[in-house]
PDB file of C-alpha atoms in Angstrom:
ATOM      1  CA  MET A   1     -21.886  28.096 -90.458  1.00 50.00           C
ATOM      2  CA  PRO A   2     -20.768  31.689 -90.854  1.00 53.00           C
ATOM      3  CA  ARG A   3     -20.426  33.616 -87.575  1.00 58.00           C
ATOM      4  CA  SER A   4     -22.535  36.803 -87.084  1.00 63.00           C
ATOM      5  CA  THR A   5     -21.310  39.930 -85.387  1.00 70.00           C
ATOM      6  CA  ASN A   6     -23.386  39.035 -82.359  1.00 79.00           C
ATOM      7  CA  GLN A   7     -21.981  35.546 -81.962  1.00 82.00           C
ATOM      8  CA  LYS A   8     -20.114  36.494 -78.846  1.00 87.00           C
ATOM      9  CA  LEU A   9     -23.418  37.357 -77.120  1.00 93.00           C
ATOM     10  CA  LYS A  10     -24.786  33.836 -77.613  1.00 93.00           C
ATOM     11  CA  LEU A  11     -24.590  32.599 -74.040  1.00 95.00           C
ATOM     12  CA  LEU A  12     -25.913  35.837 -72.682  1.00 95.00           C
ATOM     13  CA  CYS A  13     -28.846  35.777 -75.070  1.00 95.00           C
ATOM     14  CA  LEU A  14     -29.616  32.109 -74.234  1.00 96.00           C
ATOM     15  CA  CYS A  15     -29.583  33.029 -70.569  1.00 96.00           C
ATOM     16  CA  ARG A  16     -32.023  35.854 -71.243  1.00 96.00           C
ATOM     17  CA  LEU A  17     -34.332  33.569 -73.210  1.00 96.00           C
ATOM     18  CA  LEU A  18     -34.391  31.101 -70.427  1.00 96.00           C
ATOM     19  CA  TRP A  19     -34.977  33.770 -67.812  1.00 96.00           C
ATOM     20  CA  GLU A  20     -37.751  35.670 -69.588  1.00 95.00           C
ATOM     21  CA  ARG A  21     -39.528  33.010 -71.530  1.00 95.00           C
ATOM     22  CA  THR A  22     -39.271  29.685 -69.619  1.00 95.00           C
ATOM     23  CA  ASP A  23     -40.373  28.219 -66.357  1.00 93.00           C
ATOM     24  CA  GLU A  24     -41.407  24.669 -65.352  1.00 92.00           C
ATOM     25  CA  ASP A  25     -44.772  25.046 -67.149  1.00 92.00           C
ATOM     26  CA  HIS A  26     -43.320  26.721 -70.247  1.00 94.00           C
ATOM     27  CA  PRO A  27     -40.161  25.016 -71.509  1.00 95.00           C
ATOM     28  CA  MET A  28     -38.506  25.834 -74.866  1.00 95.00           C
ATOM     29  CA  THR A  29     -37.462  23.220 -77.331  1.00 95.00           C
ATOM     30  CA  VAL A  30     -34.052  23.376 -79.157  1.00 95.00           C
ATOM     31  CA  PRO A  31     -35.653  24.616 -82.372  1.00 95.00           C
ATOM     32  CA  GLU A  32     -37.448  27.353 -80.370  1.00 95.00           C
ATOM     33  CA  LEU A  33     -34.232  28.385 -78.716  1.00 96.00           C
ATOM     34  CA  ILE A  34     -32.499  28.537 -82.117  1.00 95.00           C
ATOM     35  CA  GLN A  35     -35.307  30.625 -83.422  1.00 95.00           C
ATOM     36  CA  GLY A  36     -35.103  32.906 -80.356  1.00 94.00           C
ATOM     37  CA  LEU A  37     -31.360  33.431 -80.959  1.00 94.00           C
ATOM     38  CA  GLU A  38     -32.139  34.447 -84.541  1.00 93.00           C
ATOM     39  CA  GLU A  39     -33.973  37.520 -83.171  1.00 93.00           C
ATOM     40  CA  TRP A  40     -30.472  38.783 -82.170  1.00 93.00           C
ATOM     41  CA  ASP A  41     -29.001  37.653 -85.536  1.00 91.00           C
ATOM     42  CA  ILE A  42     -27.181  34.754 -83.865  1.00 92.00           C
ATOM     43  CA  LYS A  43     -26.789  31.532 -85.769  1.00 91.00           C
ATOM     44  CA  ALA A  44     -26.733  28.263 -83.785  1.00 91.00           C
ATOM     45  CA  GLU A  45     -26.690  24.497 -84.376  1.00 91.00           C
ATOM     46  CA  ARG A  46     -28.490  21.922 -82.409  1.00 92.00           C
ATOM     47  CA  LYS A  47     -25.318  20.379 -80.884  1.00 92.00           C
ATOM     48  CA  SER A  48     -23.942  23.729 -79.771  1.00 93.00           C
ATOM     49  CA  ILE A  49     -27.150  24.473 -77.856  1.00 94.00           C
ATOM     50  CA  TYR A  50     -26.490  21.442 -75.619  1.00 94.00           C
ATOM     51  CA  ASP A  51     -22.936  22.550 -75.011  1.00 94.00           C
ATOM     52  CA  ASP A  52     -24.074  26.095 -74.177  1.00 95.00           C
ATOM     53  CA  MET A  53     -26.744  24.751 -71.697  1.00 95.00           C
ATOM     54  CA  GLU A  54     -24.018  22.756 -69.933  1.00 95.00           C
ATOM     55  CA  ALA A  55     -21.813  25.899 -69.764  1.00 95.00           C
ATOM     56  CA  LEU A  56     -24.701  27.839 -68.181  1.00 95.00           C
ATOM     57  CA  ARG A  57     -25.305  24.961 -65.728  1.00 95.00           C
ATOM     58  CA  VAL A  58     -21.614  25.004 -64.761  1.00 95.00           C
ATOM     59  CA  PHE A  59     -21.836  28.778 -64.329  1.00 94.00           C
ATOM     60  CA  GLY A  60     -24.558  28.205 -61.640  1.00 94.00           C
ATOM     61  CA  LEU A  61     -27.954  28.499 -63.474  1.00 94.00           C
ATOM     62  CA  ASP A  62     -30.505  25.826 -62.736  1.00 95.00           C
ATOM     63  CA  VAL A  63     -30.941  24.876 -66.283  1.00 96.00           C
ATOM     64  CA  GLN A  64     -33.094  21.782 -66.794  1.00 95.00           C
ATOM     65  CA  ASN A  65     -33.984  19.646 -69.779  1.00 94.00           C
ATOM     66  CA  ARG A  66     -37.307  17.838 -69.526  1.00 92.00           C
ATOM     67  CA  LYS A  67     -37.847  14.608 -71.603  1.00 90.00           C
ATOM     68  CA  GLY A  68     -41.144  12.926 -72.561  1.00 85.00           C
ATOM     69  CA  LYS A  69     -44.377  14.934 -72.482  1.00 85.00           C
ATOM     70  CA  ASP A  70     -44.024  18.603 -73.010  1.00 87.00           C
ATOM     71  CA  PRO A  71     -40.182  18.420 -73.405  1.00 92.00           C
ATOM     72  CA  GLY A  72     -37.790  21.341 -73.514  1.00 94.00           C
ATOM     73  CA  TRP A  73     -35.291  23.437 -71.655  1.00 95.00           C
ATOM     74  CA  PHE A  74     -36.319  25.758 -68.805  1.00 95.00           C
ATOM     75  CA  LEU A  75     -34.874  27.642 -65.925  1.00 95.00           C
ATOM     76  CA  GLY A  76     -35.772  25.899 -62.649  1.00 92.00           C
ATOM     77  CA  GLU A  77     -34.795  27.509 -59.307  1.00 92.00           C
ATOM     78  CA  ARG A  78     -34.744  31.305 -59.230  1.00 94.00           C
ATOM     79  CA  PRO A  79     -33.750  33.802 -56.527  1.00 93.00           C
ATOM     80  CA  PHE A  80     -37.439  34.148 -55.627  1.00 92.00           C
ATOM     81  CA  GLN A  81     -40.233  31.657 -55.893  1.00 91.00           C
ATOM     82  CA  LEU A  82     -43.462  32.778 -57.455  1.00 89.00           C
ATOM     83  CA  ALA A  83     -45.295  32.610 -54.170  1.00 88.00           C
ATOM     84  CA  GLU A  84     -42.627  34.867 -52.639  1.00 91.00           C
ATOM     85  CA  LEU A  85     -42.906  37.398 -55.400  1.00 91.00           C
ATOM     86  CA  LYS A  86     -46.683  37.430 -54.952  1.00 88.00           C
ATOM     87  CA  LEU A  87     -46.172  38.185 -51.272  1.00 86.00           C
ATOM     88  CA  LEU A  88     -43.731  41.032 -52.054  1.00 89.00           C
ATOM     89  CA  VAL A  89     -46.101  42.525 -54.705  1.00 87.00           C
ATOM     90  CA  ASP A  90     -48.951  42.542 -52.250  1.00 82.00           C
ATOM     91  CA  ALA A  91     -46.842  44.233 -49.603  1.00 81.00           C
ATOM     92  CA  VAL A  92     -45.657  46.901 -51.970  1.00 83.00           C
ATOM     93  CA  GLN A  93     -49.195  47.555 -53.314  1.00 78.00           C
ATOM     94  CA  SER A  94     -50.730  47.758 -49.881  1.00 74.00           C
ATOM     95  CA  SER A  95     -48.044  49.861 -48.317  1.00 75.00           C
ATOM     96  CA  ARG A  96     -49.081  53.427 -47.414  1.00 71.00           C
ATOM     97  CA  PHE A  97     -45.636  54.977 -47.290  1.00 71.00           C
ATOM     98  CA  ILE A  98     -44.790  54.082 -50.941  1.00 77.00           C
ATOM     99  CA  SER A  99     -46.435  56.353 -53.512  1.00 76.00           C
ATOM    100  CA  GLN A 100     -48.638  54.943 -56.280  1.00 77.00           C
ATOM    101  CA  ARG A 101     -46.017  55.683 -59.015  1.00 80.00           C
ATOM    102  CA  LYS A 102     -43.163  54.164 -57.034  1.00 83.00           C
ATOM    103  CA  SER A 103     -45.387  51.118 -56.235  1.00 83.00           C
ATOM    104  CA  GLY A 104     -45.793  50.632 -60.007  1.00 84.00           C
ATOM    105  CA  ASP A 105     -42.062  51.003 -60.552  1.00 88.00           C
ATOM    106  CA  LEU A 106     -41.215  48.418 -57.814  1.00 89.00           C
ATOM    107  CA  ILE A 107     -43.790  45.902 -58.973  1.00 88.00           C
ATOM    108  CA  GLU A 108     -42.462  46.087 -62.545  1.00 90.00           C
ATOM    109  CA  LYS A 109     -39.021  45.317 -61.200  1.00 93.00           C
ATOM    110  CA  LEU A 110     -40.377  42.432 -59.208  1.00 93.00           C
ATOM    111  CA  GLU A 111     -42.016  41.063 -62.341  1.00 92.00           C
ATOM    112  CA  SER A 112     -38.649  40.937 -64.024  1.00 93.00           C
ATOM    113  CA  LEU A 113     -37.508  38.366 -61.559  1.00 94.00           C
ATOM    114  CA  ALA A 114     -40.052  35.860 -62.998  1.00 93.00           C
ATOM    115  CA  SER A 115     -40.751  34.584 -66.466  1.00 93.00           C
ATOM    116  CA  ARG A 116     -43.091  36.583 -68.630  1.00 92.00           C
ATOM    117  CA  HIS A 117     -45.765  33.906 -68.036  1.00 91.00           C
ATOM    118  CA  GLN A 118     -45.386  34.083 -64.271  1.00 90.00           C
ATOM    119  CA  ALA A 119     -45.290  37.867 -64.381  1.00 89.00           C
ATOM    120  CA  ARG A 120     -48.854  37.935 -65.570  1.00 86.00           C
ATOM    121  CA  GLN A 121     -49.927  36.354 -62.223  1.00 85.00           C
ATOM    122  CA  LEU A 122     -48.190  39.241 -60.421  1.00 83.00           C
ATOM    123  CA  GLN A 123     -50.272  41.876 -62.338  1.00 73.00           C
ATOM    124  CA  ARG A 124     -53.146  41.793 -59.816  1.00 60.00           C
ATOM    125  CA  GLN A 125     -54.834  44.315 -57.560  1.00 49.00           C
ATOM    126  CA  VAL A 126     -54.926  43.889 -53.768  1.00 48.00           C
ATOM    127  CA  TYR A 127     -58.013  45.188 -52.089  1.00 46.00           C
ATOM    128  CA  VAL A 128     -56.902  47.353 -49.154  1.00 47.00           C
ATOM    129  CA  ASP A 129     -60.125  49.169 -47.949  1.00 44.00           C
ATOM    130  CA  ARG A 130     -59.513  52.469 -49.678  1.00 45.00           C
ATOM    131  CA  ARG A 131     -56.021  52.768 -48.353  1.00 51.00           C
ATOM    132  CA  ALA A 132     -54.399  56.125 -48.900  1.00 54.00           C
ATOM    133  CA  LYS A 133     -50.991  56.299 -50.499  1.00 58.00           C
ATOM    134  CA  THR A 134     -48.435  58.765 -49.293  1.00 61.00           C
ATOM    135  CA  MET A 135     -48.344  62.186 -51.064  1.00 57.00           C
ATOM    136  CA  ASN A 136     -44.570  62.525 -50.522  1.00 59.00           C
ATOM    137  CA  GLU A 137     -42.856  60.987 -53.562  1.00 65.00           C
ATOM    138  CA  SER A 138     -39.354  61.352 -52.039  1.00 74.00           C
ATOM    139  CA  VAL A 139     -39.988  59.219 -49.032  1.00 78.00           C
ATOM    140  CA  TYR A 140     -38.429  56.191 -50.799  1.00 76.00           C
ATOM    141  CA  TYR A 141     -35.116  57.947 -51.139  1.00 83.00           C
ATOM    142  CA  THR A 142     -35.348  59.589 -47.645  1.00 88.00           C
ATOM    143  CA  ILE A 143     -35.491  56.168 -46.076  1.00 85.00           C
ATOM    144  CA  ASP A 144     -32.341  55.131 -48.021  1.00 86.00           C
ATOM    145  CA  LYS A 145     -30.443  58.246 -46.790  1.00 91.00           C
ATOM    146  CA  LEU A 146     -31.506  57.575 -43.218  1.00 91.00           C
ATOM    147  CA  HIS A 147     -30.291  54.009 -43.418  1.00 90.00           C
ATOM    148  CA  SER A 148     -26.931  55.307 -44.671  1.00 90.00           C
ATOM    149  CA  ALA A 149     -26.737  57.914 -41.797  1.00 92.00           C
ATOM    150  CA  ILE A 150     -27.559  55.241 -39.205  1.00 90.00           C
ATOM    151  CA  ALA A 151     -24.870  52.891 -40.589  1.00 90.00           C
ATOM    152  CA  ASN A 152     -22.322  55.598 -40.652  1.00 92.00           C
ATOM    153  CA  HIS A 153     -23.237  57.154 -37.283  1.00 93.00           C
ATOM    154  CA  ARG A 154     -23.923  60.571 -38.790  1.00 95.00           C
ATOM    155  CA  SER A 155     -26.413  63.177 -37.814  1.00 96.00           C
ATOM    156  CA  VAL A 156     -29.177  64.400 -40.200  1.00 96.00           C
ATOM    157  CA  SER A 157     -30.838  67.667 -40.936  1.00 97.00           C
ATOM    158  CA  PHE A 158     -34.280  68.187 -42.418  1.00 96.00           C
ATOM    159  CA  LYS A 159     -37.413  70.357 -42.580  1.00 95.00           C
ATOM    160  CA  TYR A 160     -40.618  68.986 -41.113  1.00 92.00           C
ATOM    161  CA  PHE A 161     -44.153  69.707 -42.282  1.00 90.00           C
ATOM    162  CA  GLU A 162     -47.866  69.008 -41.938  1.00 87.00           C
ATOM    163  CA  TYR A 163     -50.641  69.333 -44.449  1.00 81.00           C
ATOM    164  CA  ASN A 164     -53.428  72.004 -44.224  1.00 76.00           C
ATOM    165  CA  VAL A 165     -56.965  71.616 -45.465  1.00 68.00           C
ATOM    166  CA  GLN A 166     -55.898  72.595 -48.918  1.00 73.00           C
ATOM    167  CA  LYS A 167     -53.368  69.617 -48.850  1.00 72.00           C
ATOM    168  CA  GLU A 168     -50.521  72.082 -48.966  1.00 81.00           C
ATOM    169  CA  ARG A 169     -47.336  71.654 -46.920  1.00 84.00           C
ATOM    170  CA  VAL A 170     -47.045  73.801 -43.876  1.00 89.00           C
ATOM    171  CA  PHE A 171     -43.518  73.714 -42.348  1.00 93.00           C
ATOM    172  CA  ARG A 172     -43.083  73.566 -38.575  1.00 92.00           C
ATOM    173  CA  ARG A 173     -40.743  76.020 -36.815  1.00 91.00           C
ATOM    174  CA  GLU A 174     -41.361  78.408 -39.693  1.00 91.00           C
ATOM    175  CA  GLY A 175     -39.227  76.256 -42.006  1.00 92.00           C
ATOM    176  CA  LYS A 176     -36.256  76.062 -39.680  1.00 95.00           C
ATOM    177  CA  ARG A 177     -34.339  72.902 -39.991  1.00 96.00           C
ATOM    178  CA  TYR A 178     -34.332  69.975 -37.428  1.00 96.00           C
ATOM    179  CA  ASP A 179     -30.986  68.606 -36.360  1.00 96.00           C
ATOM    180  CA  VAL A 180     -31.273  65.003 -35.206  1.00 96.00           C
ATOM    181  CA  SER A 181     -28.902  62.115 -34.403  1.00 95.00           C
ATOM    182  CA  PRO A 182     -30.718  59.072 -35.776  1.00 94.00           C
ATOM    183  CA  ALA A 183     -31.041  55.976 -33.592  1.00 91.00           C
ATOM    184  CA  GLY A 184     -33.204  53.757 -35.761  1.00 89.00           C
ATOM    185  CA  LEU A 185     -36.229  53.477 -38.083  1.00 88.00           C
ATOM    186  CA  ILE A 186     -39.567  52.188 -36.896  1.00 85.00           C
ATOM    187  CA  TRP A 187     -42.475  50.864 -39.054  1.00 81.00           C
ATOM    188  CA  ASP A 188     -45.550  51.466 -36.992  1.00 76.00           C
ATOM    189  CA  ASN A 189     -49.186  51.657 -38.088  1.00 69.00           C
ATOM    190  CA  GLU A 190     -47.988  51.397 -41.683  1.00 70.00           C
ATOM    191  CA  ASN A 191     -45.831  54.463 -41.454  1.00 77.00           C
ATOM    192  CA  TYR A 192     -42.091  54.893 -41.162  1.00 82.00           C
ATOM    193  CA  TYR A 193     -40.709  56.842 -38.212  1.00 87.00           C
ATOM    194  CA  LEU A 194     -37.229  58.010 -37.346  1.00 90.00           C
ATOM    195  CA  ALA A 195     -36.356  57.793 -33.671  1.00 90.00           C
ATOM    196  CA  GLY A 196     -33.463  60.046 -32.731  1.00 92.00           C
ATOM    197  CA  TYR A 197     -31.894  62.531 -30.381  1.00 94.00           C
ATOM    198  CA  ASP A 198     -33.205  66.065 -31.069  1.00 94.00           C
ATOM    199  CA  HIS A 199     -30.292  68.482 -30.716  1.00 94.00           C
ATOM    200  CA  ARG A 200     -32.446  71.481 -29.915  1.00 93.00           C
ATOM    201  CA  HIS A 201     -34.602  69.876 -27.174  1.00 91.00           C
ATOM    202  CA  ARG A 202     -31.847  67.548 -25.987  1.00 92.00           C
ATOM    203  CA  GLU A 203     -34.099  64.494 -25.739  1.00 89.00           C
ATOM    204  CA  MET A 204     -35.181  61.437 -27.735  1.00 88.00           C
ATOM    205  CA  ARG A 205     -38.012  62.122 -30.167  1.00 88.00           C
ATOM    206  CA  HIS A 206     -39.454  60.578 -33.337  1.00 88.00           C
ATOM    207  CA  TYR A 207     -40.668  61.925 -36.655  1.00 91.00           C
ATOM    208  CA  ARG A 208     -42.781  60.696 -39.548  1.00 87.00           C
ATOM    209  CA  VAL A 209     -40.406  60.015 -42.447  1.00 89.00           C
ATOM    210  CA  ASP A 210     -43.004  60.956 -45.093  1.00 85.00           C
ATOM    211  CA  LYS A 211     -43.316  64.455 -43.483  1.00 87.00           C
ATOM    212  CA  MET A 212     -39.591  65.148 -43.830  1.00 92.00           C
ATOM    213  CA  ALA A 213     -38.287  67.468 -46.627  1.00 92.00           C
ATOM    214  CA  GLU A 214     -34.807  68.364 -47.909  1.00 93.00           C
ATOM    215  CA  LEU A 215     -33.135  65.751 -45.774  1.00 94.00           C
ATOM    216  CA  ALA A 216     -29.334  65.982 -45.625  1.00 95.00           C
ATOM    217  CA  VAL A 217     -26.827  63.647 -44.018  1.00 95.00           C
ATOM    218  CA  THR A 218     -24.246  65.796 -42.231  1.00 96.00           C
ATOM    219  CA  CYS A 219     -20.615  65.178 -41.408  1.00 95.00           C
ATOM    220  CA  LEU A 220     -21.358  65.517 -37.664  1.00 94.00           C
ATOM    221  CA  PRO A 221     -21.173  62.384 -35.556  1.00 94.00           C
ATOM    222  CA  VAL A 222     -24.288  61.257 -33.666  1.00 94.00           C
ATOM    223  CA  GLU A 223     -24.763  62.377 -30.099  1.00 94.00           C
ATOM    224  CA  GLY A 224     -27.149  61.785 -27.287  1.00 92.00           C
ATOM    225  CA  VAL A 225     -28.030  58.211 -28.425  1.00 91.00           C
ATOM    226  CA  ALA A 226     -27.159  55.657 -25.685  1.00 88.00           C
ATOM    227  CA  ALA A 227     -25.053  52.689 -26.802  1.00 86.00           C
ATOM    228  CA  ASP A 228     -27.658  50.336 -25.386  1.00 86.00           C
ATOM    229  CA  PHE A 229     -30.645  52.210 -26.893  1.00 86.00           C
ATOM    230  CA  ASP A 230     -33.371  49.646 -27.596  1.00 85.00           C
ATOM    231  CA  ILE A 231     -35.373  50.757 -30.644  1.00 83.00           C
ATOM    232  CA  ALA A 232     -37.880  47.904 -30.227  1.00 79.00           C
ATOM    233  CA  SER A 233     -38.604  48.903 -26.641  1.00 79.00           C
ATOM    234  CA  TYR A 234     -39.015  52.539 -27.713  1.00 79.00           C
ATOM    235  CA  ALA A 235     -41.508  51.606 -30.328  1.00 76.00           C
ATOM    236  CA  GLN A 236     -43.471  49.303 -28.055  1.00 72.00           C
ATOM    237  CA  LYS A 237     -43.977  52.071 -25.366  1.00 71.00           C
ATOM    238  CA  HIS A 238     -45.278  54.622 -27.901  1.00 67.00           C
ATOM    239  CA  PHE A 239     -48.823  53.777 -28.949  1.00 58.00           C
ATOM    240  CA  GLY A 240     -49.283  54.807 -32.525  1.00 56.00           C
ATOM    241  CA  MET A 241     -45.948  56.796 -32.104  1.00 56.00           C
ATOM    242  CA  PHE A 242     -47.790  59.402 -30.057  1.00 65.00           C
ATOM    243  CA  SER A 243     -45.831  61.236 -27.401  1.00 72.00           C
ATOM    244  CA  GLY A 244     -46.919  61.622 -23.727  1.00 78.00           C
ATOM    245  CA  LYS A 245     -45.940  61.018 -20.102  1.00 84.00           C
ATOM    246  CA  GLU A 246     -43.970  57.807 -19.643  1.00 83.00           C
ATOM    247  CA  GLY A 247     -44.218  55.522 -16.625  1.00 87.00           C
ATOM    248  CA  LEU A 248     -45.044  52.076 -15.245  1.00 91.00           C
ATOM    249  CA  VAL A 249     -48.769  51.484 -15.813  1.00 91.00           C
ATOM    250  CA  SER A 250     -50.642  48.815 -13.975  1.00 94.00           C
ATOM    251  CA  LEU A 251     -53.706  47.358 -15.787  1.00 93.00           C
ATOM    252  CA  ARG A 252     -56.456  45.047 -14.441  1.00 94.00           C
ATOM    253  CA  CYS A 253     -57.929  43.101 -17.321  1.00 91.00           C
ATOM    254  CA  ASP A 254     -60.474  40.345 -17.993  1.00 90.00           C
ATOM    255  CA  ASN A 255     -59.079  36.974 -18.647  1.00 91.00           C
ATOM    256  CA  ARG A 256     -60.566  36.994 -22.154  1.00 88.00           C
ATOM    257  CA  LEU A 257     -58.138  39.818 -23.040  1.00 89.00           C
ATOM    258  CA  VAL A 258     -54.918  37.804 -22.485  1.00 89.00           C
ATOM    259  CA  GLY A 259     -54.364  37.491 -26.207  1.00 84.00           C
ATOM    260  CA  VAL A 260     -54.958  41.293 -26.749  1.00 84.00           C
ATOM    261  CA  VAL A 261     -52.384  42.161 -24.005  1.00 86.00           C
ATOM    262  CA  LEU A 262     -49.743  39.736 -25.326  1.00 85.00           C
ATOM    263  CA  ASP A 263     -50.276  41.035 -28.862  1.00 74.00           C
ATOM    264  CA  ARG A 264     -49.779  44.589 -27.670  1.00 78.00           C
ATOM    265  CA  PHE A 265     -47.010  44.239 -25.153  1.00 82.00           C
ATOM    266  CA  GLY A 266     -45.279  40.966 -26.152  1.00 77.00           C
ATOM    267  CA  ARG A 267     -45.068  37.550 -24.532  1.00 77.00           C
ATOM    268  CA  GLU A 268     -42.375  38.701 -22.070  1.00 83.00           C
ATOM    269  CA  VAL A 269     -44.794  40.628 -19.891  1.00 85.00           C
ATOM    270  CA  ILE A 270     -45.819  39.012 -16.556  1.00 89.00           C
ATOM    271  CA  LEU A 271     -49.478  38.313 -16.049  1.00 90.00           C
ATOM    272  CA  VAL A 272     -50.558  38.041 -12.403  1.00 90.00           C
ATOM    273  CA  PRO A 273     -53.854  36.306 -11.650  1.00 90.00           C
ATOM    274  CA  ASP A 274     -56.311  38.591  -9.768  1.00 91.00           C
ATOM    275  CA  GLY A 275     -59.207  36.407  -8.764  1.00 89.00           C
ATOM    276  CA  GLU A 276     -60.831  33.850 -11.044  1.00 90.00           C
ATOM    277  CA  ALA A 277     -61.820  36.239 -13.858  1.00 90.00           C
ATOM    278  CA  HIS A 278     -59.085  38.830 -13.965  1.00 91.00           C
ATOM    279  CA  PHE A 279     -55.333  39.376 -14.158  1.00 90.00           C
ATOM    280  CA  THR A 280     -53.057  42.372 -13.713  1.00 92.00           C
ATOM    281  CA  VAL A 281     -50.037  43.407 -15.829  1.00 91.00           C
ATOM    282  CA  THR A 282     -47.588  46.181 -15.336  1.00 93.00           C
ATOM    283  CA  VAL A 283     -45.991  47.706 -18.445  1.00 89.00           C
ATOM    284  CA  GLN A 284     -43.661  50.507 -19.368  1.00 86.00           C
ATOM    285  CA  ALA A 285     -45.781  52.822 -21.500  1.00 85.00           C
ATOM    286  CA  VAL A 286     -46.042  56.386 -22.812  1.00 84.00           C
ATOM    287  CA  VAL A 287     -49.561  57.485 -21.655  1.00 87.00           C
ATOM    288  CA  SER A 288     -50.782  59.482 -24.721  1.00 84.00           C
ATOM    289  CA  PRO A 289     -54.347  60.044 -26.107  1.00 84.00           C
ATOM    290  CA  GLN A 290     -53.621  57.066 -28.328  1.00 81.00           C
ATOM    291  CA  PHE A 291     -52.800  54.743 -25.387  1.00 86.00           C
ATOM    292  CA  LEU A 292     -55.911  56.021 -23.496  1.00 88.00           C
ATOM    293  CA  GLY A 293     -57.977  55.372 -26.621  1.00 86.00           C
ATOM    294  CA  TRP A 294     -56.639  51.738 -26.705  1.00 86.00           C
ATOM    295  CA  VAL A 295     -57.762  51.340 -23.095  1.00 90.00           C
ATOM    296  CA  PHE A 296     -61.193  52.915 -23.706  1.00 89.00           C
ATOM    297  CA  GLY A 297     -61.685  50.717 -26.758  1.00 88.00           C
ATOM    298  CA  LEU A 298     -61.552  47.648 -24.634  1.00 90.00           C
ATOM    299  CA  GLY A 299     -64.495  49.000 -22.564  1.00 89.00           C
ATOM    300  CA  ALA A 300     -64.999  47.661 -19.006  1.00 90.00           C
ATOM    301  CA  GLY A 301     -62.587  44.871 -19.712  1.00 92.00           C
ATOM    302  CA  VAL A 302     -59.521  46.978 -18.740  1.00 93.00           C
ATOM    303  CA  GLU A 303     -58.997  49.353 -15.784  1.00 94.00           C
ATOM    304  CA  ILE A 304     -55.976  51.471 -15.168  1.00 93.00           C
ATOM    305  CA  LYS A 305     -55.056  50.703 -11.512  1.00 94.00           C
ATOM    306  CA  ALA A 306     -51.990  52.868 -11.196  1.00 91.00           C
ATOM    307  CA  PRO A 307     -50.439  55.420 -11.309  1.00 93.00           C
ATOM    308  CA  ASN A 308     -53.065  57.878 -10.223  1.00 94.00           C
ATOM    309  CA  TRP A 309     -51.885  60.482 -12.721  1.00 94.00           C
ATOM    310  CA  ALA A 310     -52.703  57.985 -15.587  1.00 91.00           C
ATOM    311  CA  ARG A 311     -56.178  57.404 -14.067  1.00 93.00           C
ATOM    312  CA  GLU A 312     -56.674  61.108 -13.890  1.00 93.00           C
ATOM    313  CA  MET A 313     -55.653  61.565 -17.581  1.00 91.00           C
ATOM    314  CA  LEU A 314     -58.212  59.018 -18.669  1.00 91.00           C
ATOM    315  CA  ARG A 315     -60.902  60.589 -16.527  1.00 92.00           C
ATOM    316  CA  ARG A 316     -60.223  64.023 -17.931  1.00 91.00           C
ATOM    317  CA  GLN A 317     -60.259  62.779 -21.515  1.00 88.00           C
ATOM    318  CA  LEU A 318     -63.576  61.039 -20.990  1.00 90.00           C
ATOM    319  CA  GLU A 319     -64.976  64.178 -19.614  1.00 89.00           C
ATOM    320  CA  ALA A 320     -63.778  66.181 -22.567  1.00 88.00           C
ATOM    321  CA  VAL A 321     -65.258  63.715 -25.050  1.00 87.00           C
ATOM    322  CA  THR A 322     -68.544  63.545 -23.112  1.00 87.00           C
ATOM    323  CA  GLU A 323     -68.919  67.323 -23.481  1.00 86.00           C
ATOM    324  CA  HIS A 324     -69.208  66.928 -27.239  1.00 85.00           C
ATOM    325  CA  TYR A 325     -72.198  64.493 -26.891  1.00 86.00           C
ATOM    326  CA  LYS A 326     -74.270  66.207 -24.287  1.00 79.00           C
ATOM    327  CA  GLU A 327     -77.924  66.642 -25.372  1.00 73.00           C
ATOM    328  CA  GLU A 328     -78.851  70.259 -25.977  1.00 66.00           C
ATOM    329  CA  THR A 329     -81.556  71.497 -23.595  1.00 55.00           C
TER     330      THR A 329
END
């Protein structure tokens, strides 16, 4: 049989046919594989197909040949199972920090990891209660730069902004740059945050990654970040990543709220029985409006016992909110 100019691509093309067109439910027979190769102007004989499949198997591909009913060759094990790809697609689709356009790009790449038949099962919509996607398209690349800075122990510089009612960016500090030594990234409440040492204020702070602009990794080494800095502990103390006054807070809770407390503070916290219907727990927390809102949301089931300044903060917040709902006389 005369050799075509593409004959050297034969094994690569067979690999692509198996990857894109076959799975356990969609095998390809030898005649179908020969026909598929002809699309690249590659000639093949039946016997050579068997030799090529053995070569691909030796190379490491899980090439299988099913006999009997619905016979044919197919690619068995892949880097990701279909169920795993579905999970990843759902996560990308429902993630707030990934823009709509970037979500589409990522899902298309995930589809390429499955056969074309399985890819159709990945083209689905996940209902996420009108979830808003980020308006900052560059966040995807900002996260990558931050990971690089953290790995190489380098400081970063960026501008930080908020949105006004016209959905326009308004830069803080009149557009002056923030210089920060990154300590770690936190994913909280479906947003990415950078925790790091602020060079200007000389203290640890955190910043929403999707509100950063013009991020640059500098040549300066990190400073102010303790070697034993615990990013997980930092994230746990900051409710919704809001800032506030930090301290040991003692809570008295109904027994029915044990699960709620463990979900919030972890299973390592110590629960001390307080009578038959209550328990107390002492946690290191940043007392912010978000923390106080969490306490208030649990109603009479939780009481801040100490410190007094935390009790006073809650009392003042309740009074401020009550003012909005006083009946007009």
